[in-house]
Coordinates of C-alpha atoms (C1' of nucleotides) in Angstrom, one line a residue:
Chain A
X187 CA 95.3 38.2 52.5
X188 CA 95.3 36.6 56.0
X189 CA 95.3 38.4 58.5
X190 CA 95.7 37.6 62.2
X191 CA 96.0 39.3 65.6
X192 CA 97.3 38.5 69.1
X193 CA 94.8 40.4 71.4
X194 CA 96.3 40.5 74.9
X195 CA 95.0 42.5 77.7
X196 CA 98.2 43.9 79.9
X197 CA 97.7 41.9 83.3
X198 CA 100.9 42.6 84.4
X199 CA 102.2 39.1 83.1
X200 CA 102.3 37.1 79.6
X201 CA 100.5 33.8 80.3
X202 CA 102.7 30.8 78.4
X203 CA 99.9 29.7 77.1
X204 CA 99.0 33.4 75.5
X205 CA 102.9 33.4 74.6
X206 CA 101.7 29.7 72.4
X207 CA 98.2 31.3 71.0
X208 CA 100.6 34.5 69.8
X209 CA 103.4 32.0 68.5
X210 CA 100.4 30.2 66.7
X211 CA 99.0 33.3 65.4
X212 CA 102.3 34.4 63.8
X213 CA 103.2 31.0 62.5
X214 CA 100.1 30.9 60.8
X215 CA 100.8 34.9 59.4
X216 CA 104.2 33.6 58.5
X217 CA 103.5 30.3 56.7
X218 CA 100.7 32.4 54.4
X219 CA 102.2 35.1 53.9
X220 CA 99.7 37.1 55.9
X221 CA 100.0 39.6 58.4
X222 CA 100.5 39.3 62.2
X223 CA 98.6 41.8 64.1
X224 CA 99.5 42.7 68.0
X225 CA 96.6 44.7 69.8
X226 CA 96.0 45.9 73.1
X227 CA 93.4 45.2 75.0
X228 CA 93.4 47.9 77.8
X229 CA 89.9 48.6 78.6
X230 CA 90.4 48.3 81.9
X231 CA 91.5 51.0 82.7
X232 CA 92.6 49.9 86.5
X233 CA 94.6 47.0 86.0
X234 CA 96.2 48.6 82.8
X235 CA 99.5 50.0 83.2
X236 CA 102.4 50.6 80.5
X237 CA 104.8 48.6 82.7
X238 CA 101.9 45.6 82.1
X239 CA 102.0 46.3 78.4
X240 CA 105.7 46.4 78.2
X241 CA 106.0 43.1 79.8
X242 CA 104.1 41.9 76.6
X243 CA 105.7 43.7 74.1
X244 CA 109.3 42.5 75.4
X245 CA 107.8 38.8 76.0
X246 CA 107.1 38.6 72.5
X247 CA 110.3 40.0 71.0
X248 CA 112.1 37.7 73.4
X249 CA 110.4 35.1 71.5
X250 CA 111.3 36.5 68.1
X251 CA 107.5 37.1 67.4
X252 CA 107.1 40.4 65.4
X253 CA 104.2 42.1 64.3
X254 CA 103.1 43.8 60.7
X255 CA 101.1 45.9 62.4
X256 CA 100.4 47.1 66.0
X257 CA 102.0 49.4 68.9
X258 CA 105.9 50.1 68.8
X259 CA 105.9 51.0 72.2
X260 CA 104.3 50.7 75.0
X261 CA 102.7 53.7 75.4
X262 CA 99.0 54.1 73.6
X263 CA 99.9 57.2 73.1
X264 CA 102.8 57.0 71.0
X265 CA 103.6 55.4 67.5
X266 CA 101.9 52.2 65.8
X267 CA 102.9 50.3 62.8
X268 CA 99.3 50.1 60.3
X269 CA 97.0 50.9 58.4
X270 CA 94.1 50.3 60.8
X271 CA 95.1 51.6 64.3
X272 CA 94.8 53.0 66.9
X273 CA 96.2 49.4 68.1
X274 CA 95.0 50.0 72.0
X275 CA 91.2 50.0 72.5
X276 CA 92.0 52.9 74.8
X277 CA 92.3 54.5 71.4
X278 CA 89.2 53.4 69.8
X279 CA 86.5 54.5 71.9
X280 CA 84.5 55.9 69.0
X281 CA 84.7 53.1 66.7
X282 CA 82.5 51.3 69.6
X283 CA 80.1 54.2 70.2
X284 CA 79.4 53.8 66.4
X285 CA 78.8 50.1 66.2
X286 CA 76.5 50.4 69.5
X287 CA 74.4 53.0 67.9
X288 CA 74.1 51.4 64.7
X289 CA 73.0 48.4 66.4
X290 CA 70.4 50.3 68.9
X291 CA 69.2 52.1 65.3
X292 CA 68.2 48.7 63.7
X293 CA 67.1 47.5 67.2
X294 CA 69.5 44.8 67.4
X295 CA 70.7 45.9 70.8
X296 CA 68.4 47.8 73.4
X297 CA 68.7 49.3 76.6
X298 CA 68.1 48.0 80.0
X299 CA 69.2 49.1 83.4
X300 CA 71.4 51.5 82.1
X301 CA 73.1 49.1 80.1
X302 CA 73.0 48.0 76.8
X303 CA 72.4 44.4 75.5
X304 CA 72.7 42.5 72.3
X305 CA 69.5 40.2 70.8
X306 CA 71.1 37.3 70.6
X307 CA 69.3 34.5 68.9
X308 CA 67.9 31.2 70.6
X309 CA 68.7 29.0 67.9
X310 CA 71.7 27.0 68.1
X311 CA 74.5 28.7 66.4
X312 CA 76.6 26.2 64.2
X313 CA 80.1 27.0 63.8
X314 CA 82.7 26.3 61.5
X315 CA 86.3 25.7 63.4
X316 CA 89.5 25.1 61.7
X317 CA 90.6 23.0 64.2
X318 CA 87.5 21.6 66.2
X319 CA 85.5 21.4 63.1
X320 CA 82.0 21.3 63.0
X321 CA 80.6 22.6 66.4
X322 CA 76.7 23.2 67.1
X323 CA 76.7 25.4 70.3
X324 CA 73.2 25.1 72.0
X325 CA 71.7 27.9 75.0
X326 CA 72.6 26.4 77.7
X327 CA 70.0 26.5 80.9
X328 CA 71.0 29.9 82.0
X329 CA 71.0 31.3 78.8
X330 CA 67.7 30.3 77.5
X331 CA 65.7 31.8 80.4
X332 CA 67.5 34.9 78.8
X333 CA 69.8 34.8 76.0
X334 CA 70.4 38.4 75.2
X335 CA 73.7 39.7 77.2
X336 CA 75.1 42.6 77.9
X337 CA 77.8 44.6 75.3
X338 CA 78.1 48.2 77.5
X339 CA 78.3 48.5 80.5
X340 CA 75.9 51.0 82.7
X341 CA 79.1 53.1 83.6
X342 CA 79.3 53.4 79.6
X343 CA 82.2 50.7 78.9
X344 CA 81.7 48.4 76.4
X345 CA 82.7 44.8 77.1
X346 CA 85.1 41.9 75.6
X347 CA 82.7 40.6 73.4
X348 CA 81.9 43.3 71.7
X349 CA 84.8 45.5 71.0
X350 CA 87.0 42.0 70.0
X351 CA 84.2 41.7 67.6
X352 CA 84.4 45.5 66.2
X353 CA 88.2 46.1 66.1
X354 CA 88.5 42.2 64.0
X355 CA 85.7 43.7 61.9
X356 CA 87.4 46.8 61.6
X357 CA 91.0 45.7 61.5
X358 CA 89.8 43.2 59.0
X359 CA 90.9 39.9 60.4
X360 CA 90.2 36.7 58.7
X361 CA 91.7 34.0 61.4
X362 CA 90.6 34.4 64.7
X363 CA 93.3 32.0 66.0
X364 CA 92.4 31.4 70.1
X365 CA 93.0 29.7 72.9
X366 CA 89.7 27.0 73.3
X367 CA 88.5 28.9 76.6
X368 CA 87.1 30.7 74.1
X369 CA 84.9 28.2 72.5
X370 CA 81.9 28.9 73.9
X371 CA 81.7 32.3 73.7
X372 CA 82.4 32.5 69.7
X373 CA 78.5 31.8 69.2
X374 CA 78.3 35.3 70.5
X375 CA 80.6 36.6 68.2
X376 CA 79.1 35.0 65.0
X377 CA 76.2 36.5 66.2
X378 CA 77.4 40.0 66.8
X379 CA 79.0 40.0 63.2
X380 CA 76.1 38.9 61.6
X381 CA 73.8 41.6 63.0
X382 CA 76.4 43.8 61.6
X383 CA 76.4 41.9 58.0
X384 CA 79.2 40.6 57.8
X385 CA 80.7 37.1 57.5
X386 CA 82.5 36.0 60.7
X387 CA 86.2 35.4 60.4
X388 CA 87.9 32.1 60.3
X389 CA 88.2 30.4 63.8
X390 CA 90.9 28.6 64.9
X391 CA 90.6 27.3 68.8
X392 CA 93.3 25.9 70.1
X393 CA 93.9 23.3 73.0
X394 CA 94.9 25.1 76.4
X395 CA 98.0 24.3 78.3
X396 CA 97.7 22.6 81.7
X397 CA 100.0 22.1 84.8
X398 CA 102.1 18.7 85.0
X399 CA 98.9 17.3 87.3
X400 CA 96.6 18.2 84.9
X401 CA 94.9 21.1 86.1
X402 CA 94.7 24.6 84.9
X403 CA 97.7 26.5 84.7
X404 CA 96.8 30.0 86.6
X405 CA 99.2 32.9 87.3
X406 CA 100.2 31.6 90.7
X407 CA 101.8 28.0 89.0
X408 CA 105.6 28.2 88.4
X409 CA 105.8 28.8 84.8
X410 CA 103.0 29.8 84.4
X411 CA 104.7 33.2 83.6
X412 CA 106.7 34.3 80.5
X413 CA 109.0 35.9 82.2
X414 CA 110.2 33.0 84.4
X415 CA 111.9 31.7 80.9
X416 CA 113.8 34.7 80.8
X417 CA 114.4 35.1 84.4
X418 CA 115.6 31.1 85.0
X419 CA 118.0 31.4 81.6
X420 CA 116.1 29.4 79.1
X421 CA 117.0 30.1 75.2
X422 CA 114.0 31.7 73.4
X423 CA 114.9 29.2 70.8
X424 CA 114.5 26.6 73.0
X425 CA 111.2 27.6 74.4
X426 CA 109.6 28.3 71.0
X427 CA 110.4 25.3 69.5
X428 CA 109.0 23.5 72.6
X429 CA 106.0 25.3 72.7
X430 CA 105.4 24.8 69.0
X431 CA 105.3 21.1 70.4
X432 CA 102.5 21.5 72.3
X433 CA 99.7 20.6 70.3
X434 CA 101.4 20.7 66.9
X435 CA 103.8 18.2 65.4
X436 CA 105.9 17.8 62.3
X437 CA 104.7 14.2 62.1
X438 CA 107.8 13.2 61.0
X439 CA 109.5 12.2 64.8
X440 CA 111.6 15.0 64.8
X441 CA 111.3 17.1 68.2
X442 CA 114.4 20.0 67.2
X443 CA 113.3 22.3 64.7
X444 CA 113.9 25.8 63.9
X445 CA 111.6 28.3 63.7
X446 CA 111.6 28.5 59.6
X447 CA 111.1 24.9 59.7
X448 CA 108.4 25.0 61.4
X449 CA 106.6 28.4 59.7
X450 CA 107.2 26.0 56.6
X451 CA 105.0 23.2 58.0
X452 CA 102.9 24.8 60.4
X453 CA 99.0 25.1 59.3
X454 CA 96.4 25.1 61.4
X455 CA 94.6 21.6 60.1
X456 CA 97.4 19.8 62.1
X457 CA 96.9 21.4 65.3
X458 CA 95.8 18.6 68.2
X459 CA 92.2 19.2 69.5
X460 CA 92.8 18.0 73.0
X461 CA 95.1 20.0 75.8
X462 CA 98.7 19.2 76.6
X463 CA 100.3 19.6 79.9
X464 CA 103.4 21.2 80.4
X465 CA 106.6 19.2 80.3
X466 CA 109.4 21.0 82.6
X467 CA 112.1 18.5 81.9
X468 CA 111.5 18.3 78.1
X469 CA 111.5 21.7 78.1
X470 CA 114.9 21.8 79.7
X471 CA 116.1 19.0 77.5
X472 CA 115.8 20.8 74.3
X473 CA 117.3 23.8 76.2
X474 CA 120.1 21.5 76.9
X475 CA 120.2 20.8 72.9
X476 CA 120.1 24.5 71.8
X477 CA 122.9 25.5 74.9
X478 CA 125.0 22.9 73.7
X479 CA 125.3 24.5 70.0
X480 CA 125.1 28.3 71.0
X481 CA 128.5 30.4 70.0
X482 CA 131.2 30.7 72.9
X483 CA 130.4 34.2 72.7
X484 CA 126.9 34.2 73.3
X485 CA 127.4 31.6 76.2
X486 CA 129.6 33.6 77.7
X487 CA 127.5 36.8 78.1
X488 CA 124.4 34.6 79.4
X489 CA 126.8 32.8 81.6
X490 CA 127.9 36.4 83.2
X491 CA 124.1 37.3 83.6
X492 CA 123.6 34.1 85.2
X493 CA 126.1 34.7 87.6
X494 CA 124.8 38.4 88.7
X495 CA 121.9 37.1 88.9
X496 CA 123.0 35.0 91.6
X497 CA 124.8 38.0 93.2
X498 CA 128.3 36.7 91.9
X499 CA 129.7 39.8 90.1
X500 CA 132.9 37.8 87.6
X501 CA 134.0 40.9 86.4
X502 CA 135.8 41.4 90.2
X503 CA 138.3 38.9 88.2
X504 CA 140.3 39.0 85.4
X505 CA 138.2 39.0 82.2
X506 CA 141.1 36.0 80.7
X507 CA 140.2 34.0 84.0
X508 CA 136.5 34.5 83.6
X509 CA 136.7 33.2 80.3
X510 CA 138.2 30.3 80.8
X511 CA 136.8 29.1 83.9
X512 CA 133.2 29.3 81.6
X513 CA 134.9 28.1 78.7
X514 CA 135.2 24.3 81.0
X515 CA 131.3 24.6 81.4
X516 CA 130.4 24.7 77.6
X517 CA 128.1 21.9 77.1
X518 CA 128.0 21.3 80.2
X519 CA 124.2 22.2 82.0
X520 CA 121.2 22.9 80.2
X521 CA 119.9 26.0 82.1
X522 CA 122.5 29.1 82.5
X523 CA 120.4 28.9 86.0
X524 CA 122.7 25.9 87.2
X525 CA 125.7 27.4 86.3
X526 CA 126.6 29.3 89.9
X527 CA 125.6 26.5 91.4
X528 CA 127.7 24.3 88.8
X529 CA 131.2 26.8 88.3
X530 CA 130.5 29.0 91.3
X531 CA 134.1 27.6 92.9
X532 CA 135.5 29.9 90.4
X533 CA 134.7 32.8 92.0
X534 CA 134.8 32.4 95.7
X535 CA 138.5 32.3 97.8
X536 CA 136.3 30.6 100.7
X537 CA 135.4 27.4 99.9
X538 CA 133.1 25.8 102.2
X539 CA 134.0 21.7 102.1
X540 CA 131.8 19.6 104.0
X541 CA 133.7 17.8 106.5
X542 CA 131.9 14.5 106.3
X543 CA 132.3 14.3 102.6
X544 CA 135.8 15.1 103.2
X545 CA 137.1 12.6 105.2
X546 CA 135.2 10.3 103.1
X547 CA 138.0 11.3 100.1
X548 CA 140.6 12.3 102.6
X549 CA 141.4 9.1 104.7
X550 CA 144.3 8.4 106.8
X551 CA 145.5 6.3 104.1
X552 CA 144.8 8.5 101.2
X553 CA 146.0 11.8 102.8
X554 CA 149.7 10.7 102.2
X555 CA 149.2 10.3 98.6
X556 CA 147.4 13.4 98.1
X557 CA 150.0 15.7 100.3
X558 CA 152.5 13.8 97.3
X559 CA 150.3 15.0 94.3
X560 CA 150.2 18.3 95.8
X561 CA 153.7 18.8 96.5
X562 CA 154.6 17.6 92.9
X563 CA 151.9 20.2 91.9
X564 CA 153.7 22.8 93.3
X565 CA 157.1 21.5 91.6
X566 CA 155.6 22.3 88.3
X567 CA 156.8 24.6 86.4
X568 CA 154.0 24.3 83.5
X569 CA 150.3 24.4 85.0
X570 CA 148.6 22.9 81.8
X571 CA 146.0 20.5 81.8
X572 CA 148.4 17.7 80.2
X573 CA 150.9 18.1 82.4
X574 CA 148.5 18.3 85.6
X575 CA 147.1 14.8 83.9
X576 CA 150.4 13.3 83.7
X577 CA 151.6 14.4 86.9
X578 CA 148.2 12.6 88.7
X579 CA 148.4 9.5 86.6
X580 CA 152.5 9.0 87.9
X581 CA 151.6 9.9 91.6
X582 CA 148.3 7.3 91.5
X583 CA 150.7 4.7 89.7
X584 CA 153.7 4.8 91.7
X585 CA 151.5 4.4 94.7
X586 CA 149.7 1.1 93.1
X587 CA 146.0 3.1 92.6
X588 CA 144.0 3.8 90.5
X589 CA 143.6 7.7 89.3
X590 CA 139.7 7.9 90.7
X591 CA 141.6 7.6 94.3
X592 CA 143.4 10.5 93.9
X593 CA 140.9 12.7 91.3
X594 CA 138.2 12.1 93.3
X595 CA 139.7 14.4 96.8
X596 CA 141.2 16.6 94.4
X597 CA 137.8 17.3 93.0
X598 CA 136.5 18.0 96.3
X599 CA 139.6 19.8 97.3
X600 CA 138.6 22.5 94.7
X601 CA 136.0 22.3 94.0
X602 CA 133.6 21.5 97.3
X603 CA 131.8 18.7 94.5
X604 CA 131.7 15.6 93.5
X605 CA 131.0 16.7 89.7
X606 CA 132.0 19.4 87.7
X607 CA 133.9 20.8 84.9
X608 CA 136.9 18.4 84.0
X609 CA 139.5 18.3 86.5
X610 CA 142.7 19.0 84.9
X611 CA 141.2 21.8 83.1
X612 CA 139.7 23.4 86.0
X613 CA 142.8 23.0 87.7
X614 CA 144.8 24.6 85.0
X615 CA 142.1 27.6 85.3
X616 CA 142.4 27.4 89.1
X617 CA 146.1 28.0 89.0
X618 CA 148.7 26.7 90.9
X619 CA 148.6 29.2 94.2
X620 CA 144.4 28.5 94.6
X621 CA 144.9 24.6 93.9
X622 CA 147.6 24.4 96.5
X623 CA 146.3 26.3 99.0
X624 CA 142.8 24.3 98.4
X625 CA 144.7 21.5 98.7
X626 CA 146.3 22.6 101.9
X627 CA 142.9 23.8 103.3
X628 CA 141.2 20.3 102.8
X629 CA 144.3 18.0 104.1
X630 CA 144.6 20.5 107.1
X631 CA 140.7 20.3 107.9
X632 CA 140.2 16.4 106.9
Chain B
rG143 C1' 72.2 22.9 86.8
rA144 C1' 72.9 23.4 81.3
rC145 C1' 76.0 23.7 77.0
rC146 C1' 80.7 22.8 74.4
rC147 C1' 85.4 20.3 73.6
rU148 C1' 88.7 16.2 74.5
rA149 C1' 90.5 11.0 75.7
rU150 C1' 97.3 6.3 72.5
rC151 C1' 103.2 4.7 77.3
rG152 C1' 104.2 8.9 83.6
rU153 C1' 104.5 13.4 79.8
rC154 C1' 104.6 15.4 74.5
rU155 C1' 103.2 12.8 70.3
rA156 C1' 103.0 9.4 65.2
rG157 C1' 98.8 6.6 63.7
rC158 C1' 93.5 8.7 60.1
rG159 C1' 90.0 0.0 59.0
rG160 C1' 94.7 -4.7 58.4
rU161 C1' 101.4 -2.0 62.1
rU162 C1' 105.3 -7.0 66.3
rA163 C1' 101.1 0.3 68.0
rG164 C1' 106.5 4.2 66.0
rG165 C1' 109.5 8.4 68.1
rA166 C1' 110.9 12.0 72.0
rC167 C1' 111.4 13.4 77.3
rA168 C1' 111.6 11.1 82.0
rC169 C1' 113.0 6.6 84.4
rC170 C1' 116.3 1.9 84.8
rG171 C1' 120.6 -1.0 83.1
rC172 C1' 125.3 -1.5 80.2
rC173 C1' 129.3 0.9 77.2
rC174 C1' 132.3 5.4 76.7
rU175 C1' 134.6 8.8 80.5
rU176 C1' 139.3 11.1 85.9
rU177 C1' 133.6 13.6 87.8
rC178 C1' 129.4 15.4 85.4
rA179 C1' 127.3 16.0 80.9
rC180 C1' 127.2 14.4 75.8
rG181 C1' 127.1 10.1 72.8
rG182 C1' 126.0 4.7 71.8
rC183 C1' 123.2 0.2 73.0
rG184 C1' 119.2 -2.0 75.5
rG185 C1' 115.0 -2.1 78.9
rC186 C1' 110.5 -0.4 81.3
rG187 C1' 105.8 1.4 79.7
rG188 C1' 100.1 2.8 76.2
rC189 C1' 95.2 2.5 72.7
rC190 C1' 89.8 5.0 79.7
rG191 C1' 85.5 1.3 80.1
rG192 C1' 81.2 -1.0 77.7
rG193 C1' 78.4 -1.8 73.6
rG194 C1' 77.9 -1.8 68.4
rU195 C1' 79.4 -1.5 62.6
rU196 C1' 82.9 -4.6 59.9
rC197 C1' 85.9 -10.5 57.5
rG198 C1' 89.0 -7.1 60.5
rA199 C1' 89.0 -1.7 64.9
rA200 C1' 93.6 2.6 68.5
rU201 C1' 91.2 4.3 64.0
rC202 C1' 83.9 4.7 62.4
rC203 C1' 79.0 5.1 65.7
rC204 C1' 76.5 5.1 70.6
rC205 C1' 76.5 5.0 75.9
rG206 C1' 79.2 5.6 80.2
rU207 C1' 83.5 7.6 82.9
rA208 C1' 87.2 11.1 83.4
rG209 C1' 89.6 15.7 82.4
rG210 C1' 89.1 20.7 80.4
rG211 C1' 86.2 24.9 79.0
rU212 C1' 81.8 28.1 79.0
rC213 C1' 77.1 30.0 80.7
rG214 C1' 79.4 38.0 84.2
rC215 C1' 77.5 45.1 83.8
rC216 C1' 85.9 40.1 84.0
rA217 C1' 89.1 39.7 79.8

RNA sequence: GACCCUAUCGUCUAGCGGUUAGGACACCGCCCUUUCACGGCGGCGGCCGGGGUUCGAAUCCCCGUAGGGUCGCCA
């Protein structure tokens, strides 16, 4: 049974690229049928907090990654899912106290300044990786003038090598699936299960994700976060099936795929051995493909959240009139982000208009012909999109132009654009009094 | 300083000894369209460099170079 985990330690923040080493890690679960493991790595006692550990748990879920086994909330404390928890190394504190002993017993590990170190061996260590393959990691200078390091503290903490090591021993985990920072350091690890006689797990290290330039992506680079996704309105579909991109591919040209697709191809054999940067506009492209597709329903809600976001609150108008002023945006952007920017005429009375752009639209010849569409606006007695469309195209042909003469100020008019929704249909969901007076405002100020 | 990994269009990638080096994003045209977007058509653009091996290298080997990672009483 394969068995993997996703071992975060609660920063405060879910790295994307941790978000793609757990997406990895449960693609590979799914695909063999094995379990998916979620454990918390809060040694540190000062930087851990349950806000940081929530941030995880909800980035995940937001991804649709689950977990077989691991916390259900974020407090250590409370109740896991599993056979082999605690799930929080808070938790486990004797399980290390054990291994340290049993390693100090067989003098594998001694002490030294108050701290405890491992032997580790001076011969290179040769390991076996699913997706590097072969790798022979020699001492390197440092190392060799002393090669044994250090797996507890002197203030009696143990360190990352060595309770990763004991809770995948103990939690029985096959595929150590990784990001490739941790290349290196996996010669420690073999070693460190070997002295406790047992064959190493299956590694699996993947290629990091850079910045755009190149370089490494750290906290402070814009997206470097999780939770920008979710703050900026990006589909979770969208930004899983992007991610899955990133050093994996179907092979087959195809760049949309759902997330059972790809647990149906996915296998770690495939996986690229070099790193990928991160591709902002791709990203939003295929958000653009999974927007364009998602349920009025759902659109909506996102759209509203969009919109308080931006400090617009749209349920200070009529739910009908919210509806279908989104209703002309379907399809429209690719990030729910745009849309105040995009639909925000909708909800204001006070539209600023730029004056230059104005009388660009609004010239001494045109403003004639636009004071005639807007007074046969107001003779309407039916404000429907058709009958808006007719009325333009009559007015632009009984004064010899074309209809881009006359849409193109009534945009800006109401609008304060130069694109947007469709005219007619905004205009219908405008309604007569806002349209007129708009168009009043703009041939008053023009 | 040492050790490890990597190297195909600007970016993500297909390719695994014989291809006009394919696709996607981005970009640029044209078409569609009342705007924008979508869609359609077309264009631009690449095997890091140098040696080998081979009848034949993007594909295999070596050396450079470049990028990334690691060498902590951080994780």
């Amino acid at each position: 049974m394969v068995r993997v985990r996703f071992a975060p330690s609660p920063t405060g923040y879910l790295h994307i690229g941790g978000a793609r080493t757990a997406l990895f890690n449960w693609l590979y679960a799914r695909h063999c049928g094995g379990r998916m493991i979620l454990r918390i790595e809060d040694t540190d006692a000062a930087r851990n907090s349950q806000e940081a550990i929530e941030v995880i748990l909800q980035g995940l879920r937001w991804l649709g990654i689950d977990w077989d086994e691991g916390p259900v909330s974020a407090d250590p404390a409370g109740a896991s899912r599993g056979d082999f928890g605690p799930y929080f190394q808070s938790q486990r504190r004797g399980n290390y106290q054990e291994r340290v002993e049993a390693l100090l017993s067989r003098d594998l590990a001694y002490e030294k300044d108050g701290a405890i170190r491992f032997r580790m061996t001076r011969e290179p260590v040769v390991m076996d990786d699913l997706v590097v393959g072969q790798v022979t990691r020699e001492l390197t200078d440092r190392e060799a003038e002393d090669p044994d390091f250090v797996i507890v503290r002197s203030d009696g903490h143990p360190v990352f090598h060595f309770v990763n090591v004991v809770d995948d021993l103990d939690m029985g985990i096959t595929h150590v699936i990784r990001g490739e920072d941790h290349l290196s350091n996996t010669a420690k690890h073999i070693q460190l299960f070997k002295a406790f006689g047992v064959q190493p797990p299956r590694y699996a290290h993947i290629p990091l994700i850079l910045n755009s330039d190149g370089s490494k992506m750290s906290k402070r680079d814009t997206g470097a976060s999780l939770s920008t996704y979710l703050e900026e309105g990006f589909l979770p579909e969208a930004v899983t099936n992007y991610l899955c991109l990133l050093g994996w591919s179907p092979k087959d040209d195809r760049e949309k795929l759902s997330v059972s697709e790809v647990v149906e191809r996915f296998d770690l054999a495939q996986v690229l051995r070099h790193n990928a940067r991160f591709d902002m506009a791709k990203l939003q492209w295929l958000n653009g493909e999974y927007l364009r597709e998602l349920p009025a329903e759902k659109f909506f809600a996102e759209a509203v959240r969009a919109f308080a976001r931006a400090g617009t609150d749209t349920n200070q108008w009529p739910l009908e009139y919210v509806r279908a002023a989104l209703t002309t945006c379907l399809g429209k952007v690719k990030l729910f982000s745009e849309l105040p920017a995009y639909a925000g005429f909708y909800f204001t009375e006070e539209l600023s208009l730029d004056p230059a752009a104005l009388r660009g639209d609004f010239t001494p010849d045109n403003k004639p012909r636009i004071q005639q569409l807007r007074d046969q606006f107001a003779r309407l007695a039916e404000f429907k999109a058709e009958a808006l469309e007719a009325t333009l195209k009559s007015v632009a042909k009984s004064c010899g132009v074309k209809n881009g003469v006359l849409v193109h100020p009534t945009r800006l008019a109401c609008t304060g654009a130069t694109a947007g929704p469709s005219l007619y249909h905004l205009i219908e969901v405008l309604g007569k009094d806002r349209v007129l007076r708009r168009l009043d405002a703009a041939l008053a100020t023009a």
